[in-house]
CSV table of C-alpha atoms and ligand atoms in Angstrom, one decimal:
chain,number,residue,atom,x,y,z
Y,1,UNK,CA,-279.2,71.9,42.9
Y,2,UNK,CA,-277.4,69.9,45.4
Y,3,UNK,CA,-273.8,71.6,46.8
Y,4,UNK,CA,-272.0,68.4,45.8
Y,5,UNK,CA,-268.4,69.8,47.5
Y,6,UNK,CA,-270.1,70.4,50.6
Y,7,UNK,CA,-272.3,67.2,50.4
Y,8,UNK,CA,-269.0,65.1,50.3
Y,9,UNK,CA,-267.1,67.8,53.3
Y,10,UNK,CA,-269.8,67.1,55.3
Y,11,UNK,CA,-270.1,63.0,54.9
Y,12,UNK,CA,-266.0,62.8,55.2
Y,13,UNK,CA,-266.4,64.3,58.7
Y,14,UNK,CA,-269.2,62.1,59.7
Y,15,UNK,CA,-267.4,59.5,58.4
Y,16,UNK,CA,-264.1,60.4,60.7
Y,17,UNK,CA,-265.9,60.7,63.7
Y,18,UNK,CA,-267.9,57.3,63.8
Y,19,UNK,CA,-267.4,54.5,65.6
Y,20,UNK,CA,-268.5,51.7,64.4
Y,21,UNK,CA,-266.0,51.2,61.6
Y,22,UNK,CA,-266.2,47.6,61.2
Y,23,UNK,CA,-262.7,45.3,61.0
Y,24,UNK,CA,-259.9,45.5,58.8
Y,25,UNK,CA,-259.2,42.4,56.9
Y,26,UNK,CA,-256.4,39.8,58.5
Y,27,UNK,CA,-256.2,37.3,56.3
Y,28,UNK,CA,-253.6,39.7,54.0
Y,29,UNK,CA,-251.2,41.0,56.5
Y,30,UNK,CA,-250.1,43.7,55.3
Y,31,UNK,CA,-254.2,45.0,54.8
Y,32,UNK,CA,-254.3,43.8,58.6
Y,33,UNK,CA,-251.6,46.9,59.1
Y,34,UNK,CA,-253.5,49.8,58.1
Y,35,UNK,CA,-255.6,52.1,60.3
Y,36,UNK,CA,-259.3,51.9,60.5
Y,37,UNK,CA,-259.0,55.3,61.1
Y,38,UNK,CA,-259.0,56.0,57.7
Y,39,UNK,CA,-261.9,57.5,55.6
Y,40,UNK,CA,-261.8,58.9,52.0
Y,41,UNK,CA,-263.8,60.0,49.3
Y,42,UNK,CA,-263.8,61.5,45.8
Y,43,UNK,CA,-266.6,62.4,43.3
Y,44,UNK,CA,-266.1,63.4,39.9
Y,45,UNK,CA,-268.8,64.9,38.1
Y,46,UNK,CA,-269.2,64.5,34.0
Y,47,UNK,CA,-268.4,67.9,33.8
Y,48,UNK,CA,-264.7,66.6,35.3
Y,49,UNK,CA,-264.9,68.7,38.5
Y,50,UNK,CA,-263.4,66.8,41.8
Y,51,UNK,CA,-264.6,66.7,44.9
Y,52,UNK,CA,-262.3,64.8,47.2
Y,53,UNK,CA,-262.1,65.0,51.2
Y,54,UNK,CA,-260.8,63.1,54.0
Y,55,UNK,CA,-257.8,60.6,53.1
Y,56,UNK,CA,-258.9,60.7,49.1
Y,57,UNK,CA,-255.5,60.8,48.2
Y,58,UNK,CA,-253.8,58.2,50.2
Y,59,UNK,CA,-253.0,54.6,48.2
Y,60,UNK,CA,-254.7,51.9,49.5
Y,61,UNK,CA,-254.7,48.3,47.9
Y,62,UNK,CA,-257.8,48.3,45.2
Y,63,UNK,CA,-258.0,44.0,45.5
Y,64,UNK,CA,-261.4,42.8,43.9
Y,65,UNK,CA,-262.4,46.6,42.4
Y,66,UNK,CA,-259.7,45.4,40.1
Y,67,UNK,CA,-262.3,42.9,39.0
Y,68,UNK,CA,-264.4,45.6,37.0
Y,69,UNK,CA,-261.3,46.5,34.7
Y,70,UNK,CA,-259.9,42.8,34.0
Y,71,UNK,CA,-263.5,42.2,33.3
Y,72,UNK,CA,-263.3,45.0,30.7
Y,73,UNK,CA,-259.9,43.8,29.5
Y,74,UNK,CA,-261.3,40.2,29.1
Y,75,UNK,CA,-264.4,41.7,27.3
Y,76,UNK,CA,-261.9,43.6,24.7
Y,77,UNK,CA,-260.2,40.7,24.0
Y,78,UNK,CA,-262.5,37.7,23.8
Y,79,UNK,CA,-265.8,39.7,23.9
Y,80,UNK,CA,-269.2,37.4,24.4
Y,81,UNK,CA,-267.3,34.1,24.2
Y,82,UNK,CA,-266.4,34.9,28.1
Y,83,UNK,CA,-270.0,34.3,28.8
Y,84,UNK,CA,-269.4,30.5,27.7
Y,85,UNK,CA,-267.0,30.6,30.9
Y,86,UNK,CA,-268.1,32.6,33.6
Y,87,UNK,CA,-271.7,33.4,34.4
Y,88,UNK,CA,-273.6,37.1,34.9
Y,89,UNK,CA,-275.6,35.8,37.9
Y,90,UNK,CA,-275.1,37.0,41.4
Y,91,UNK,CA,-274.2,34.0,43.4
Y,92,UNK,CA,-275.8,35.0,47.3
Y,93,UNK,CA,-272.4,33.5,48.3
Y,94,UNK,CA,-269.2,34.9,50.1
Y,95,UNK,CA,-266.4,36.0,47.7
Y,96,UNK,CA,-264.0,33.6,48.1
Y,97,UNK,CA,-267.1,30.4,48.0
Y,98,UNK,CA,-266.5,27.3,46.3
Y,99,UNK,CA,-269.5,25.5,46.8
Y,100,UNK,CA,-271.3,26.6,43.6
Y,101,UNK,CA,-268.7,25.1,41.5
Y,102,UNK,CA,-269.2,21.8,42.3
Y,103,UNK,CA,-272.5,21.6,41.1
Y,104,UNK,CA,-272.3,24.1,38.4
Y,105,UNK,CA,-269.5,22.5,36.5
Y,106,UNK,CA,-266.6,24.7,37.8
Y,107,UNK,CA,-268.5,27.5,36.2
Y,108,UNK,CA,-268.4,30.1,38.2
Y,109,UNK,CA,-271.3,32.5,39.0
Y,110,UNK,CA,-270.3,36.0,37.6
Y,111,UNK,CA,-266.7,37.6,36.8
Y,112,UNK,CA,-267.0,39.2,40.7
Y,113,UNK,CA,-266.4,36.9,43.0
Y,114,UNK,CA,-263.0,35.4,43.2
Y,115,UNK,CA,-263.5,32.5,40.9
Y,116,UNK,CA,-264.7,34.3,38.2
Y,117,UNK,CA,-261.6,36.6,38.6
Y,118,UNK,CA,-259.9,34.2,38.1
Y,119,UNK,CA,-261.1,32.9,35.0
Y,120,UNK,CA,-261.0,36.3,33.7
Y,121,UNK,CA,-257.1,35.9,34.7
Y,122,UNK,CA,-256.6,33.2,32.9
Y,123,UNK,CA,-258.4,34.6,30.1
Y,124,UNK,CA,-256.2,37.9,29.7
Y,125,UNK,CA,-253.3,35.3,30.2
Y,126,UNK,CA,-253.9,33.6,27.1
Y,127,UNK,CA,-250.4,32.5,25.9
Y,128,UNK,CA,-248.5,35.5,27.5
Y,129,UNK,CA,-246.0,35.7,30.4
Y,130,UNK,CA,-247.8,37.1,33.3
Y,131,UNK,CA,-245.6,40.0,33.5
Y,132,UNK,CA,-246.8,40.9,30.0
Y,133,UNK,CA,-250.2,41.0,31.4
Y,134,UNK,CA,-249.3,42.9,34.1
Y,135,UNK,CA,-247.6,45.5,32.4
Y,136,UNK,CA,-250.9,45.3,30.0
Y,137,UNK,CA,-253.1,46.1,33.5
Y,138,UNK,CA,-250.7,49.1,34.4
Y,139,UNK,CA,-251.1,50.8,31.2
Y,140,UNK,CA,-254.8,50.3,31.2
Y,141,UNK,CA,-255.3,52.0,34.9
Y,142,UNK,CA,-252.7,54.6,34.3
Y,143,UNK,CA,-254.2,55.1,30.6
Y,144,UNK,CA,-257.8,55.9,32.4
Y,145,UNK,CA,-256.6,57.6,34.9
Y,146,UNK,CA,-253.9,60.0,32.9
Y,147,UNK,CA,-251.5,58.7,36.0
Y,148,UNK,CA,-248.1,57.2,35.5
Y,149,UNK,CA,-247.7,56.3,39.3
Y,150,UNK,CA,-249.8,53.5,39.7
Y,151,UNK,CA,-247.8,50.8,40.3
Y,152,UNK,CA,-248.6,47.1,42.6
Y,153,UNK,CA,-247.6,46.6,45.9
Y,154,UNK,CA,-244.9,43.8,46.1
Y,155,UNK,CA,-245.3,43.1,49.6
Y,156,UNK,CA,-249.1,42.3,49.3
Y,157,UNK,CA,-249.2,40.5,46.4
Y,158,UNK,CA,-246.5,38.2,48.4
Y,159,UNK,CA,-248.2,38.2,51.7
Y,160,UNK,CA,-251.5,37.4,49.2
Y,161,UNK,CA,-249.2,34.9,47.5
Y,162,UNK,CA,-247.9,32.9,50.6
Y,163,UNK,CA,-251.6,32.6,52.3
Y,164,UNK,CA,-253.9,32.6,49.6
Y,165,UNK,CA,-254.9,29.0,49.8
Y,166,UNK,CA,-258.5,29.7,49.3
Y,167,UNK,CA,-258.1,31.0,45.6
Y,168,UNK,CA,-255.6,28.2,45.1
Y,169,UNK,CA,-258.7,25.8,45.7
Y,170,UNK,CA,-260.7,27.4,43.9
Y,171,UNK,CA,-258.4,27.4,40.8
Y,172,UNK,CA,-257.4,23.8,41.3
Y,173,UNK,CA,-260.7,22.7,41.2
Y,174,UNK,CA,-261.8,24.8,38.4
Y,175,UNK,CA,-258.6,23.8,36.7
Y,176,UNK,CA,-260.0,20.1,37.4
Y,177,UNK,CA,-263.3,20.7,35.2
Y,178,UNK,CA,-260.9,22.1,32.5
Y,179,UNK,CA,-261.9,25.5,32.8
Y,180,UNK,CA,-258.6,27.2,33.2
Y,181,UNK,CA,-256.4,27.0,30.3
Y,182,UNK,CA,-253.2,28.1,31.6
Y,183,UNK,CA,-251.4,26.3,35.0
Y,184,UNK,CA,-252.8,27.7,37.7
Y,185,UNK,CA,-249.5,28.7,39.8
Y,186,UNK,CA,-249.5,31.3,36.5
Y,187,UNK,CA,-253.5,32.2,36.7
Y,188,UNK,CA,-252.9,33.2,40.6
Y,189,UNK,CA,-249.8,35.4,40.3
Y,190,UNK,CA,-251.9,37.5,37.7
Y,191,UNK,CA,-255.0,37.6,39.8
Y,192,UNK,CA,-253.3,38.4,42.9
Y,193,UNK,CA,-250.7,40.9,41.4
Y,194,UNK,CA,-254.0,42.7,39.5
Y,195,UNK,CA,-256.0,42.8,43.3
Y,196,UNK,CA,-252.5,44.5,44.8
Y,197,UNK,CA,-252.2,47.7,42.9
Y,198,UNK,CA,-252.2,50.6,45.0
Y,199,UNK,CA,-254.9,53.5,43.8
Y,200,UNK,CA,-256.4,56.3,45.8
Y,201,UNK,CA,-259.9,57.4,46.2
Y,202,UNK,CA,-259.7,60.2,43.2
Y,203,UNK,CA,-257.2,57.6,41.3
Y,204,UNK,CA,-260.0,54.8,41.2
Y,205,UNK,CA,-262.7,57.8,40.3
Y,206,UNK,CA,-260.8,58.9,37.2
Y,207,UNK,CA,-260.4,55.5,36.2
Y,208,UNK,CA,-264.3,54.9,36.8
Y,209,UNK,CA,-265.0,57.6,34.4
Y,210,UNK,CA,-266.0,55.5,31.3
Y,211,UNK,CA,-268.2,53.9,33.1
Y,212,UNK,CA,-270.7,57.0,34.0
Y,213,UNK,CA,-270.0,58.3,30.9
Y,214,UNK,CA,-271.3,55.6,28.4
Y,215,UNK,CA,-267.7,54.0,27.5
Y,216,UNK,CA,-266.2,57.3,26.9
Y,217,UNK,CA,-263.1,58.5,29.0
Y,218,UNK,CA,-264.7,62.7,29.6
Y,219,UNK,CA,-261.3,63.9,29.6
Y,220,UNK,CA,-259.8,62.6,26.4
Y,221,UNK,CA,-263.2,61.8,24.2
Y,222,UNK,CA,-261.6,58.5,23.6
Y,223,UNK,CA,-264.0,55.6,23.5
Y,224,UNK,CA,-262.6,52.8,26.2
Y,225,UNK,CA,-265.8,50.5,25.5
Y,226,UNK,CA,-269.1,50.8,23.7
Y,227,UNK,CA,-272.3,52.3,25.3
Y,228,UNK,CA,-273.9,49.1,25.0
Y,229,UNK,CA,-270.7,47.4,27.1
Y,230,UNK,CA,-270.8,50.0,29.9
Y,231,UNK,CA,-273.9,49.5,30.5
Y,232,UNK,CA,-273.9,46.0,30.9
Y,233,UNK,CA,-270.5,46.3,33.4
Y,234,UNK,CA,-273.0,48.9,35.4
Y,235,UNK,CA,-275.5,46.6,35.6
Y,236,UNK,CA,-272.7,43.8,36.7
Y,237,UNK,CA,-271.7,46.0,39.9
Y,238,UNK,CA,-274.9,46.2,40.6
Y,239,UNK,CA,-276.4,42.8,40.8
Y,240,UNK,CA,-272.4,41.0,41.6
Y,241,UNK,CA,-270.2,44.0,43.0
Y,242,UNK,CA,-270.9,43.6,47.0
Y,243,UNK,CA,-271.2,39.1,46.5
Y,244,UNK,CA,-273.5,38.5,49.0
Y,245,UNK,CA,-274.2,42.0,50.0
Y,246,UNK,CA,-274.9,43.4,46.8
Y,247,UNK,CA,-279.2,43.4,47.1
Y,248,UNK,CA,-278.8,45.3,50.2
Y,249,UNK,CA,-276.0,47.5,48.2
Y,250,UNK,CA,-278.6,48.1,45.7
Y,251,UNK,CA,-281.3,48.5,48.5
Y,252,UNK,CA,-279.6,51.0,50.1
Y,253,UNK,CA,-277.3,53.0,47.5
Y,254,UNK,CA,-278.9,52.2,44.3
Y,255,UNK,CA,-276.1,52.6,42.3
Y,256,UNK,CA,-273.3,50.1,40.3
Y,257,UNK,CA,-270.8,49.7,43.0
Y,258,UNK,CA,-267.5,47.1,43.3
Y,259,UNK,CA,-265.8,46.8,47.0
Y,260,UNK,CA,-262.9,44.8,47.6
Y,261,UNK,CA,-261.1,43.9,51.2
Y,262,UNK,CA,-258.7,47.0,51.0
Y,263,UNK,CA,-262.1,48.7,52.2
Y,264,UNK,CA,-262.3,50.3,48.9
Y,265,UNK,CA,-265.3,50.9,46.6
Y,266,UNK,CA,-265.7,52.3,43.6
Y,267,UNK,CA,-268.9,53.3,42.6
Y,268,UNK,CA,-271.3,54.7,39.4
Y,269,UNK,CA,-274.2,57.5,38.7
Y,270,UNK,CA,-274.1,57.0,34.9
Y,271,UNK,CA,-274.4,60.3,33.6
Y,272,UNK,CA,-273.9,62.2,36.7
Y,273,UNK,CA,-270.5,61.0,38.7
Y,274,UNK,CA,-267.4,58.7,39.3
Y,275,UNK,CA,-267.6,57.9,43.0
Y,276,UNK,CA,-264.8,56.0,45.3
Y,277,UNK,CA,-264.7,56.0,48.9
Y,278,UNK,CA,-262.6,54.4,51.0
Y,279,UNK,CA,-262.5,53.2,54.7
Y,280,UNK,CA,-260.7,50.3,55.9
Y,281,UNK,CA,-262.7,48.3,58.1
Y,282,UNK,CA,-265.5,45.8,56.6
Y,283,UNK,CA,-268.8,44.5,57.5
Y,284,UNK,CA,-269.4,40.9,58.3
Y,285,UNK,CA,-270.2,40.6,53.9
Y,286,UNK,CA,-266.3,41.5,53.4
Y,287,UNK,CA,-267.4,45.3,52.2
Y,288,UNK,CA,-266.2,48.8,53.4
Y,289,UNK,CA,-268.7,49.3,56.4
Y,290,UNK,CA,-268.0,52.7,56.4
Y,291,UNK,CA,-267.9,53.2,52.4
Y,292,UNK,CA,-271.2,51.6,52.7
Y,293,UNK,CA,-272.8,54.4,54.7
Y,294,UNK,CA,-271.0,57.2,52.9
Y,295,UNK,CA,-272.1,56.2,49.7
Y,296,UNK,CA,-275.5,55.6,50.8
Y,297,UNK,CA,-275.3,59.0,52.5
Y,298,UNK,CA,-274.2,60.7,48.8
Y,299,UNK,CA,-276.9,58.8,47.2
Y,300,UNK,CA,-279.6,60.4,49.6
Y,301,UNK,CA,-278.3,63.9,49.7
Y,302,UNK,CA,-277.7,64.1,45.7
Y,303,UNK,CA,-281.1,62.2,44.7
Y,304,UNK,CA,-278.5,59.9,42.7
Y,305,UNK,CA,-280.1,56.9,41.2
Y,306,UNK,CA,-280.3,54.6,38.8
Y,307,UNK,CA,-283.8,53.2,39.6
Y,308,UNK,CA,-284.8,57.2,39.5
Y,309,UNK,CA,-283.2,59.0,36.8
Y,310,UNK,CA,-284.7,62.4,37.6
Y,311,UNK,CA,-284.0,62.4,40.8
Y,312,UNK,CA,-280.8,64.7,41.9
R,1,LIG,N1,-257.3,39.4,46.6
R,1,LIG,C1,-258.5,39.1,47.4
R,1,LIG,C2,-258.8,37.7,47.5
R,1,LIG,O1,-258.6,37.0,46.5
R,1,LIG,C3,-259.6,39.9,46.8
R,1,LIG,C4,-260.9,39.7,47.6
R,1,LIG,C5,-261.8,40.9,47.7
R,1,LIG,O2,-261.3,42.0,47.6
R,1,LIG,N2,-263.0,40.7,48.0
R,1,LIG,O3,-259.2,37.1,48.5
């Protein structure tokens, strides 16, 4: 049996001493501010135990990993009829690409990427107020996690606010091919206010729990989604989670992973363990270089797979 606390000791202090750490997002500026020095990581078993290391405790902004609990909130409220919306394809394009849409109707590829986000956004928005949805979001993280401190980060969501013209294409356009139902001004504030909650490393691995544990939250027994649903958000991260990245994600980690530009991802071993590591700095995809290597790292020195369930 693998020592999974000194599996994850050992990969946090590789992980502090590397040097190629990639570069820290600049088109947020407050995400431009923090150190690439950072590295975290936590790992919770099914049995509950944590192993955390490095800077696991430490808030960082959780941006597009939010994507993998609107997507569950979307699924809760409008089920299957999301798929008539957004696809379940990956689309071999960078996150915030609108080239797809054009052709594909303002359809966008999968919930992952920043269109489909924001469909889902628009989706949970429904005929609420956007603060209702927020406060909606909150509950759900801090409900997963058993955390009441969870709470956004002002000043990114308004740095995100006053520069995101990117997303504010992409929801113009889509608004164009009558795919968002609410004005978009509306759809943005949610989707950017969802990407700047602040989580850490063992924060983001509680609230990945249902996911490795077939819809089930381990600590409470309370059923979040259905088997049948967790799997099919799994197999999501997997082919969608890293945009362009994610066949070499799956190539080299094998599991169900979501990053997002914080340097953040949040990964799953159905059955086995919640996973989130954090380092700021990202690889020319837009994902946590250094997350990247420690999770591939875990996945060698556990034997976690998906595509080798004995393994480990
Ligand atoms: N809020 C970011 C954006 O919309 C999220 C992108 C990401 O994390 N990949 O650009």
């Amino acid at each position: 049996m693998a020592d999974i606390g000194a599996i994850v000791r050992e990969i946090a202090e590789e992980m502090a001493a590397a040097p190629d750490r990639g570069r820290v997002a600049d088109y947020i500026a407050p995400l431009a501010a923090i150190d690439p020095g950072k590295f975290g990581i936590a790992v919770i078993e099914a049995d509950g135990t944590c192993h955390a290391a490095g800077d696991a405790d430490e808030p960082f902004s959780i941006q597009s990993i939010c994507k993998v609990f609107t997507l569950t909130m979307a699924l809760g409220k409008v089920g299957d009829a999301l798929w008539q919306r957004v696809g379940r394809e990956p689309s071999g394009s960078a996150f915030n690409s609108i080239v797809q849409l054009e052709t594909e109707a303002g359809i966008p590829r999968n919930p992952f990427i920043n269109a489909g986000a924001i469909v889902v956004s628009d989706v949970l928005l429904g005929g609420l107020e956007p603060r209702e949805v927020l406060g909606e979001f909150l509950r759900f993280m801090r409900s997963l996690t058993g955390d009441d401190t969870i709470v956004m980060d002002e000043i990114v969501a308004r740095a995100e606010q006053a520069t995101g013209f990117r997303n504010a294409a992409l929801a113009n356009y889509m608004k164009a091919f009558g795919n968002l139902t609410n004005p978009v001004d509306r759809v943005l504030g949610v989707y950017i206010h969802q990407c700047a909650v602040a989580m850490s490393c063992r924060q983001l691995a509680l609230a990945g729990r249902f996911l490795m544990a077939r819809g089930r939250n381990p600590a409470t027994g309370g059923g979040v989604v259905s088997p049948g649903r967790a799997r099919r958000i799994n197999a999501l991260m997997m082919t969608c989670g890293h945009y362009d990245g994610s066949g070499e994600f799956a190539f080299r980690v094998g599991l169900p992973g979501k990053s997002g530009v914080g340097g953040g991802i949040l990964a799953v071993a159905p059955g086995r363990a919640s996973i989130c590591a954090w380092a700021p700095g990202l690889n020319e995809r837009g994902n946590s270089q250094l997350g990247s290597v420690a999770l591939e790292r875990l996945a060698q020195r556990t034997g976690w797979s998906v595509f080798d369930p004995v393994g480990g």
